[in-house]
Amino acid sequence: MRIIIAEDHPMFRGGVRSLLATTDDLEVIGEASDGEEAVRLAGELEPDLILMDIRMPGMNGIEATERIKELYPSIEVLILTMNQEDQSVFTAMRVGAKGYVLKDADEEELLQAIRMVGSGRAVFGTGIAERMMHYFASQAPQAAAALPEEEAAGRRVGGHELLRDPAFAELTRREAEILARIASGDTNAQIADHLHISAKTVANNVSNILSKLQVMTRHEARKLVEQSRQQQ
């Protein structure tokens, strides 16, 4: 597995690099000290996974993750940070990170998390999973209701609350926006024009949406949205 480490502290970055060097299946192909560099290297090196710190100078890890998932949906992101605030965990997952592990995790826990996220599974570090369940249960409905209508559309499809529906749980905000346009019958070109992104980015996101929803076509994705609406 090809990995980029995005971390602004050289000593910690070096420690992770040394740990991964002891394995046969994990290879560090690049290192970034801020979010902008992480986005750039993601495009240049095409890694399988990025280990992403949150607090970095300039563009932080949350912003970098969102940008990377928009541009390169197939790249997985595992957050590796000291920040265990509920809002940070929730936001990281919302923008597309597949896992969240604290820096004080032991070596085996970190290696296992990397391999799990690299294989497409979601993972939370010790103690994070239970807090996430409580957070989503108590905060997600209020968070969605409190958003301006235009921003809330990124978490809804035709008024359907994606945060409350397991079928859409893995979609990022951008993927939810694109699914909303698909449900309305828009073409990729129309979606790109509406969201001010390239047609290639739309196509990449559509592919990711179909994969996450486990369907083969846009028509099947629309049907899934319609079925969810009927169940409300």
PDB file of C-alpha atoms in Angstrom:
ATOM      1  CA  MET A   1       0.000   0.000   0.000  1.00  0.00           C
ATOM      2  CA  ARG A   2       1.378   3.399  -1.059  1.00  0.00           C
ATOM      3  CA  ILE A   3       1.092   6.031   1.687  1.00  0.00           C
ATOM      4  CA  ILE A   4       1.600   9.772   2.127  1.00  0.00           C
ATOM      5  CA  ILE A   5       2.142  11.165   5.639  1.00  0.00           C
ATOM      6  CA  ALA A   6       0.691  14.661   6.141  1.00  0.00           C
ATOM      7  CA  GLU A   7       2.019  15.959   9.472  1.00  0.00           C
ATOM      8  CA  ASP A   8       3.692  19.253  10.402  1.00  0.00           C
ATOM      9  CA  HIS A   9       5.908  17.862  13.192  1.00  0.00           C
ATOM     10  CA  PRO A  10       9.057  16.323  11.635  1.00  0.00           C
ATOM     11  CA  MET A  11       9.847  14.109  14.627  1.00  0.00           C
ATOM     12  CA  PHE A  12       6.406  12.514  14.695  1.00  0.00           C
ATOM     13  CA  ARG A  13       6.414  12.178  10.920  1.00  0.00           C
ATOM     14  CA  GLY A  14       9.779  10.446  11.116  1.00  0.00           C
ATOM     15  CA  GLY A  15       8.511   8.067  13.783  1.00  0.00           C
ATOM     16  CA  VAL A  16       5.571   6.998  11.649  1.00  0.00           C
ATOM     17  CA  ARG A  17       7.865   6.601   8.635  1.00  0.00           C
ATOM     18  CA  SER A  18      10.180   4.357  10.646  1.00  0.00           C
ATOM     19  CA  LEU A  19       7.256   2.250  11.870  1.00  0.00           C
ATOM     20  CA  LEU A  20       5.908   1.717   8.359  1.00  0.00           C
ATOM     21  CA  ALA A  21       9.414   0.825   7.140  1.00  0.00           C
ATOM     22  CA  THR A  22       9.300  -2.265   9.387  1.00  0.00           C
ATOM     23  CA  THR A  23       6.424  -3.718   7.334  1.00  0.00           C
ATOM     24  CA  ASP A  24       6.464  -5.462   3.967  1.00  0.00           C
ATOM     25  CA  ASP A  25       3.143  -4.141   2.690  1.00  0.00           C
ATOM     26  CA  LEU A  26       3.178  -0.440   3.640  1.00  0.00           C
ATOM     27  CA  GLU A  27       5.352   2.039   1.727  1.00  0.00           C
ATOM     28  CA  VAL A  28       5.773   5.769   2.405  1.00  0.00           C
ATOM     29  CA  ILE A  29       5.983   7.495  -0.986  1.00  0.00           C
ATOM     30  CA  GLY A  30       5.729  11.108   0.170  1.00  0.00           C
ATOM     31  CA  GLU A  31       5.514  13.475   3.129  1.00  0.00           C
ATOM     32  CA  ALA A  32       3.673  16.774   3.522  1.00  0.00           C
ATOM     33  CA  SER A  33       3.961  19.394   6.260  1.00  0.00           C
ATOM     34  CA  ASP A  34       0.662  21.179   5.521  1.00  0.00           C
ATOM     35  CA  GLY A  35      -2.681  20.624   3.829  1.00  0.00           C
ATOM     36  CA  GLU A  36      -1.837  22.334   0.547  1.00  0.00           C
ATOM     37  CA  GLU A  37       1.213  20.143   0.089  1.00  0.00           C
ATOM     38  CA  ALA A  38      -0.870  17.065   0.893  1.00  0.00           C
ATOM     39  CA  VAL A  39      -3.370  17.956  -1.846  1.00  0.00           C
ATOM     40  CA  ARG A  40      -0.573  18.577  -4.339  1.00  0.00           C
ATOM     41  CA  LEU A  41       1.220  15.300  -3.538  1.00  0.00           C
ATOM     42  CA  ALA A  42      -2.059  13.388  -3.727  1.00  0.00           C
ATOM     43  CA  GLY A  43      -2.354  14.409  -7.362  1.00  0.00           C
ATOM     44  CA  GLU A  44       1.309  13.895  -8.216  1.00  0.00           C
ATOM     45  CA  LEU A  45       1.959  10.589  -6.442  1.00  0.00           C
ATOM     46  CA  GLU A  46      -1.501   8.944  -6.498  1.00  0.00           C
ATOM     47  CA  PRO A  47      -1.216   7.149  -3.121  1.00  0.00           C
ATOM     48  CA  ASP A  48      -3.623   4.523  -1.859  1.00  0.00           C
ATOM     49  CA  LEU A  49      -3.940   6.240   1.513  1.00  0.00           C
ATOM     50  CA  ILE A  50      -3.008   9.475   3.271  1.00  0.00           C
ATOM     51  CA  LEU A  51      -2.299   9.664   6.995  1.00  0.00           C
ATOM     52  CA  MET A  52      -3.634  13.132   7.815  1.00  0.00           C
ATOM     53  CA  ASP A  53      -3.068  15.329  10.845  1.00  0.00           C
ATOM     54  CA  ILE A  54      -5.772  17.931  11.549  1.00  0.00           C
ATOM     55  CA  ARG A  55      -3.883  20.884  12.966  1.00  0.00           C
ATOM     56  CA  MET A  56      -1.384  22.038  10.358  1.00  0.00           C
ATOM     57  CA  PRO A  57      -0.373  25.528   9.214  1.00  0.00           C
ATOM     58  CA  GLY A  58      -2.281  27.070   6.323  1.00  0.00           C
ATOM     59  CA  MET A  59      -4.818  24.583   4.987  1.00  0.00           C
ATOM     60  CA  ASN A  60      -5.685  22.236   7.853  1.00  0.00           C
ATOM     61  CA  GLY A  61      -6.238  18.501   7.601  1.00  0.00           C
ATOM     62  CA  ILE A  62     -10.036  18.735   7.432  1.00  0.00           C
ATOM     63  CA  GLU A  63      -9.909  21.148   4.487  1.00  0.00           C
ATOM     64  CA  ALA A  64      -7.235  19.066   2.774  1.00  0.00           C
ATOM     65  CA  THR A  65      -9.273  15.880   3.221  1.00  0.00           C
ATOM     66  CA  GLU A  66     -12.365  17.444   1.695  1.00  0.00           C
ATOM     67  CA  ARG A  67     -10.363  18.750  -1.268  1.00  0.00           C
ATOM     68  CA  ILE A  68      -8.608  15.418  -1.826  1.00  0.00           C
ATOM     69  CA  LYS A  69     -11.866  13.446  -1.732  1.00  0.00           C
ATOM     70  CA  GLU A  70     -13.406  15.858  -4.229  1.00  0.00           C
ATOM     71  CA  LEU A  71     -10.481  15.592  -6.652  1.00  0.00           C
ATOM     72  CA  TYR A  72      -9.344  12.008  -6.036  1.00  0.00           C
ATOM     73  CA  PRO A  73     -12.239   9.979  -4.540  1.00  0.00           C
ATOM     74  CA  SER A  74     -10.344   6.684  -4.672  1.00  0.00           C
ATOM     75  CA  ILE A  75      -7.657   7.898  -2.229  1.00  0.00           C
ATOM     76  CA  GLU A  76      -8.503   6.888   1.337  1.00  0.00           C
ATOM     77  CA  VAL A  77      -7.780   9.221   4.255  1.00  0.00           C
ATOM     78  CA  LEU A  78      -7.021   8.147   7.824  1.00  0.00           C
ATOM     79  CA  ILE A  79      -6.968  10.968  10.364  1.00  0.00           C
ATOM     80  CA  LEU A  80      -4.086  10.649  12.827  1.00  0.00           C
ATOM     81  CA  THR A  81      -4.265  13.393  15.448  1.00  0.00           C
ATOM     82  CA  MET A  82      -4.259  14.361  19.127  1.00  0.00           C
ATOM     83  CA  ASN A  83      -7.608  16.102  18.673  1.00  0.00           C
ATOM     84  CA  GLN A  84     -10.405  13.956  20.090  1.00  0.00           C
ATOM     85  CA  GLU A  85     -13.180  16.563  20.230  1.00  0.00           C
ATOM     86  CA  ASP A  86     -16.490  15.149  19.020  1.00  0.00           C
ATOM     87  CA  GLN A  87     -16.964  17.919  16.465  1.00  0.00           C
ATOM     88  CA  SER A  88     -13.574  17.226  14.894  1.00  0.00           C
ATOM     89  CA  VAL A  89     -14.341  13.525  14.553  1.00  0.00           C
ATOM     90  CA  PHE A  90     -17.751  14.225  13.054  1.00  0.00           C
ATOM     91  CA  THR A  91     -16.417  16.818  10.606  1.00  0.00           C
ATOM     92  CA  ALA A  92     -13.582  14.554   9.451  1.00  0.00           C
ATOM     93  CA  MET A  93     -16.007  11.752   8.673  1.00  0.00           C
ATOM     94  CA  ARG A  94     -18.413  14.121   6.934  1.00  0.00           C
ATOM     95  CA  VAL A  95     -15.775  15.374   4.493  1.00  0.00           C
ATOM     96  CA  GLY A  96     -14.687  11.869   3.556  1.00  0.00           C
ATOM     97  CA  ALA A  97     -12.099  10.501   5.990  1.00  0.00           C
ATOM     98  CA  LYS A  98     -12.559   6.756   6.440  1.00  0.00           C
ATOM     99  CA  GLY A  99     -10.911   6.474   9.860  1.00  0.00           C
ATOM    100  CA  TYR A 100      -9.870   8.443  12.944  1.00  0.00           C
ATOM    101  CA  VAL A 101      -7.034   7.342  15.236  1.00  0.00           C
ATOM    102  CA  LEU A 102      -5.346   9.240  18.053  1.00  0.00           C
ATOM    103  CA  LYS A 103      -1.579   9.750  18.045  1.00  0.00           C
ATOM    104  CA  ASP A 104      -1.211   7.952  21.350  1.00  0.00           C
ATOM    105  CA  ALA A 105      -2.457   4.696  19.770  1.00  0.00           C
ATOM    106  CA  ASP A 106      -0.006   1.830  20.060  1.00  0.00           C
ATOM    107  CA  GLU A 107       1.882   0.655  16.986  1.00  0.00           C
ATOM    108  CA  GLU A 108      -0.268  -2.403  16.322  1.00  0.00           C
ATOM    109  CA  GLU A 109      -3.471  -0.370  16.536  1.00  0.00           C
ATOM    110  CA  LEU A 110      -2.133   2.155  14.031  1.00  0.00           C
ATOM    111  CA  LEU A 111      -0.923  -0.509  11.590  1.00  0.00           C
ATOM    112  CA  GLN A 112      -4.238  -2.327  11.811  1.00  0.00           C
ATOM    113  CA  ALA A 113      -6.148   0.920  11.219  1.00  0.00           C
ATOM    114  CA  ILE A 114      -4.050   1.710   8.129  1.00  0.00           C
ATOM    115  CA  ARG A 115      -4.668  -1.718   6.643  1.00  0.00           C
ATOM    116  CA  MET A 116      -8.391  -1.599   7.387  1.00  0.00           C
ATOM    117  CA  VAL A 117      -8.889   1.850   5.854  1.00  0.00           C
ATOM    118  CA  GLY A 118      -6.705   0.865   2.908  1.00  0.00           C
ATOM    119  CA  SER A 119      -9.030  -2.053   2.222  1.00  0.00           C
ATOM    120  CA  GLY A 120     -12.055   0.248   2.241  1.00  0.00           C
ATOM    121  CA  ARG A 121     -13.322  -0.306   5.773  1.00  0.00           C
ATOM    122  CA  ALA A 122     -14.077   2.416   8.280  1.00  0.00           C
ATOM    123  CA  VAL A 123     -12.192   2.409  11.569  1.00  0.00           C
ATOM    124  CA  PHE A 124     -12.125   4.439  14.769  1.00  0.00           C
ATOM    125  CA  GLY A 125      -9.446   4.331  17.423  1.00  0.00           C
ATOM    126  CA  THR A 126      -9.993   3.042  20.947  1.00  0.00           C
ATOM    127  CA  GLY A 127     -12.726   5.014  22.698  1.00  0.00           C
ATOM    128  CA  ILE A 128     -13.709   7.013  19.591  1.00  0.00           C
ATOM    129  CA  ALA A 129     -16.367   4.653  18.184  1.00  0.00           C
ATOM    130  CA  GLU A 130     -18.679   4.814  21.185  1.00  0.00           C
ATOM    131  CA  ARG A 131     -18.390   8.608  21.372  1.00  0.00           C
ATOM    132  CA  MET A 132     -19.193   8.851  17.665  1.00  0.00           C
ATOM    133  CA  MET A 133     -22.372   6.831  18.123  1.00  0.00           C
ATOM    134  CA  HIS A 134     -23.513   9.120  20.910  1.00  0.00           C
ATOM    135  CA  TYR A 135     -22.555  12.194  18.913  1.00  0.00           C
ATOM    136  CA  PHE A 136     -24.483  11.210  15.782  1.00  0.00           C
ATOM    137  CA  ALA A 137     -27.500  10.201  17.835  1.00  0.00           C
ATOM    138  CA  SER A 138     -27.671  13.471  19.761  1.00  0.00           C
ATOM    139  CA  GLN A 139     -26.185  16.078  17.419  1.00  0.00           C
ATOM    140  CA  ALA A 140     -26.741  15.124  13.786  1.00  0.00           C
ATOM    141  CA  PRO A 141     -30.451  16.040  13.565  1.00  0.00           C
ATOM    142  CA  GLN A 142     -29.849  19.442  15.208  1.00  0.00           C
ATOM    143  CA  ALA A 143     -26.780  20.106  13.053  1.00  0.00           C
ATOM    144  CA  ALA A 144     -28.688  19.406   9.842  1.00  0.00           C
ATOM    145  CA  ALA A 145     -31.696  21.467  10.933  1.00  0.00           C
ATOM    146  CA  ALA A 146     -29.526  24.439  11.888  1.00  0.00           C
ATOM    147  CA  LEU A 147     -27.804  24.700   8.505  1.00  0.00           C
ATOM    148  CA  PRO A 148     -28.821  27.274   5.895  1.00  0.00           C
ATOM    149  CA  GLU A 149     -31.025  25.625   3.250  1.00  0.00           C
ATOM    150  CA  GLU A 150     -28.357  25.740   0.516  1.00  0.00           C
ATOM    151  CA  GLU A 151     -25.673  24.158   2.707  1.00  0.00           C
ATOM    152  CA  ALA A 152     -28.099  21.616   4.132  1.00  0.00           C
ATOM    153  CA  ALA A 153     -28.742  20.384   0.583  1.00  0.00           C
ATOM    154  CA  GLY A 154     -25.286  18.831   0.756  1.00  0.00           C
ATOM    155  CA  ARG A 155     -26.539  16.478   3.466  1.00  0.00           C
ATOM    156  CA  ARG A 156     -29.974  15.912   2.027  1.00  0.00           C
ATOM    157  CA  VAL A 157     -31.434  14.515  -1.171  1.00  0.00           C
ATOM    158  CA  GLY A 158     -34.743  16.124  -1.941  1.00  0.00           C
ATOM    159  CA  GLY A 159     -35.303  16.898   1.733  1.00  0.00           C
ATOM    160  CA  HIS A 160     -34.201  13.458   2.885  1.00  0.00           C
ATOM    161  CA  GLU A 161     -31.778  13.569   5.830  1.00  0.00           C
ATOM    162  CA  LEU A 162     -28.758  11.584   4.688  1.00  0.00           C
ATOM    163  CA  LEU A 163     -27.247  11.607   8.167  1.00  0.00           C
ATOM    164  CA  ARG A 164     -30.200   9.574   9.439  1.00  0.00           C
ATOM    165  CA  ASP A 165     -30.233   7.002   6.635  1.00  0.00           C
ATOM    166  CA  PRO A 166     -27.729   4.099   6.795  1.00  0.00           C
ATOM    167  CA  ALA A 167     -27.841   3.678   3.012  1.00  0.00           C
ATOM    168  CA  PHE A 168     -26.131   7.047   2.568  1.00  0.00           C
ATOM    169  CA  ALA A 169     -23.951   7.042   5.680  1.00  0.00           C
ATOM    170  CA  GLU A 170     -20.615   6.882   3.818  1.00  0.00           C
ATOM    171  CA  LEU A 171     -21.300   9.729   1.385  1.00  0.00           C
ATOM    172  CA  THR A 172     -19.274  12.903   1.752  1.00  0.00           C
ATOM    173  CA  ARG A 173     -21.004  16.289   1.596  1.00  0.00           C
ATOM    174  CA  ARG A 174     -19.938  16.756  -2.024  1.00  0.00           C
ATOM    175  CA  GLU A 175     -21.118  13.262  -2.979  1.00  0.00           C
ATOM    176  CA  ALA A 176     -24.470  14.010  -1.348  1.00  0.00           C
ATOM    177  CA  GLU A 177     -24.737  17.219  -3.385  1.00  0.00           C
ATOM    178  CA  ILE A 178     -24.010  15.305  -6.574  1.00  0.00           C
ATOM    179  CA  LEU A 179     -26.478  12.553  -5.670  1.00  0.00           C
ATOM    180  CA  ALA A 180     -29.129  15.230  -5.184  1.00  0.00           C
ATOM    181  CA  ARG A 181     -28.495  16.431  -8.746  1.00  0.00           C
ATOM    182  CA  ILE A 182     -28.532  12.843 -10.053  1.00  0.00           C
ATOM    183  CA  ALA A 183     -31.883  12.308  -8.329  1.00  0.00           C
ATOM    184  CA  SER A 184     -33.138  15.406 -10.168  1.00  0.00           C
ATOM    185  CA  GLY A 185     -32.066  13.919 -13.494  1.00  0.00           C
ATOM    186  CA  ASP A 186     -29.080  16.182 -14.187  1.00  0.00           C
ATOM    187  CA  THR A 187     -26.275  15.101 -16.513  1.00  0.00           C
ATOM    188  CA  ASN A 188     -22.610  15.270 -15.451  1.00  0.00           C
ATOM    189  CA  ALA A 189     -22.183  18.457 -17.465  1.00  0.00           C
ATOM    190  CA  GLN A 190     -25.160  20.086 -15.741  1.00  0.00           C
ATOM    191  CA  ILE A 191     -23.881  19.003 -12.316  1.00  0.00           C
ATOM    192  CA  ALA A 192     -20.417  20.384 -13.077  1.00  0.00           C
ATOM    193  CA  ASP A 193     -21.920  23.714 -14.143  1.00  0.00           C
ATOM    194  CA  HIS A 194     -24.163  23.926 -11.076  1.00  0.00           C
ATOM    195  CA  LEU A 195     -21.431  23.055  -8.560  1.00  0.00           C
ATOM    196  CA  HIS A 196     -18.637  24.911 -10.400  1.00  0.00           C
ATOM    197  CA  ILE A 197     -16.378  21.868 -10.649  1.00  0.00           C
ATOM    198  CA  SER A 198     -14.928  19.974 -13.612  1.00  0.00           C
ATOM    199  CA  ALA A 199     -16.835  17.232 -15.428  1.00  0.00           C
ATOM    200  CA  LYS A 200     -13.983  14.852 -14.573  1.00  0.00           C
ATOM    201  CA  THR A 201     -14.438  15.561 -10.858  1.00  0.00           C
ATOM    202  CA  VAL A 202     -18.161  14.891 -11.227  1.00  0.00           C
ATOM    203  CA  ALA A 203     -17.487  11.607 -13.026  1.00  0.00           C
ATOM    204  CA  ASN A 204     -15.041  10.500 -10.311  1.00  0.00           C
ATOM    205  CA  ASN A 205     -17.562  11.319  -7.602  1.00  0.00           C
ATOM    206  CA  VAL A 206     -20.399   9.566  -9.434  1.00  0.00           C
ATOM    207  CA  SER A 207     -18.264   6.428  -9.654  1.00  0.00           C
ATOM    208  CA  ASN A 208     -17.564   6.663  -5.931  1.00  0.00           C
ATOM    209  CA  ILE A 209     -21.259   7.206  -5.126  1.00  0.00           C
ATOM    210  CA  LEU A 210     -22.321   4.134  -7.106  1.00  0.00           C
ATOM    211  CA  SER A 211     -19.658   2.071  -5.368  1.00  0.00           C
ATOM    212  CA  LYS A 212     -20.707   3.222  -1.893  1.00  0.00           C
ATOM    213  CA  LEU A 213     -24.397   2.644  -2.624  1.00  0.00           C
ATOM    214  CA  GLN A 214     -23.534  -0.750  -4.167  1.00  0.00           C
ATOM    215  CA  VAL A 215     -25.416  -0.046  -7.385  1.00  0.00           C
ATOM    216  CA  MET A 216     -24.293  -0.185 -11.006  1.00  0.00           C
ATOM    217  CA  THR A 217     -26.114   2.722 -12.657  1.00  0.00           C
ATOM    218  CA  ARG A 218     -27.370   6.259 -12.023  1.00  0.00           C
ATOM    219  CA  HIS A 219     -30.914   4.963 -12.507  1.00  0.00           C
ATOM    220  CA  GLU A 220     -30.449   2.525  -9.627  1.00  0.00           C
ATOM    221  CA  ALA A 221     -29.072   5.348  -7.463  1.00  0.00           C
ATOM    222  CA  ARG A 222     -32.173   7.453  -8.218  1.00  0.00           C
ATOM    223  CA  LYS A 223     -34.405   4.503  -7.321  1.00  0.00           C
ATOM    224  CA  LEU A 224     -32.588   4.127  -4.002  1.00  0.00           C
ATOM    225  CA  VAL A 225     -33.238   7.788  -3.226  1.00  0.00           C
ATOM    226  CA  GLU A 226     -36.916   7.407  -4.141  1.00  0.00           C
ATOM    227  CA  GLN A 227     -37.272   4.348  -1.921  1.00  0.00           C
ATOM    228  CA  SER A 228     -35.699   6.229   0.981  1.00  0.00           C
ATOM    229  CA  ARG A 229     -38.125   9.129   0.500  1.00  0.00           C
ATOM    230  CA  GLN A 230     -41.071   6.736   0.602  1.00  0.00           C
ATOM    231  CA  GLN A 231     -39.867   5.313   3.912  1.00  0.00           C
ATOM    232  CA  GLN A 232     -39.840   8.696   5.665  1.00  0.00           C
TER     233      GLN A 232
END
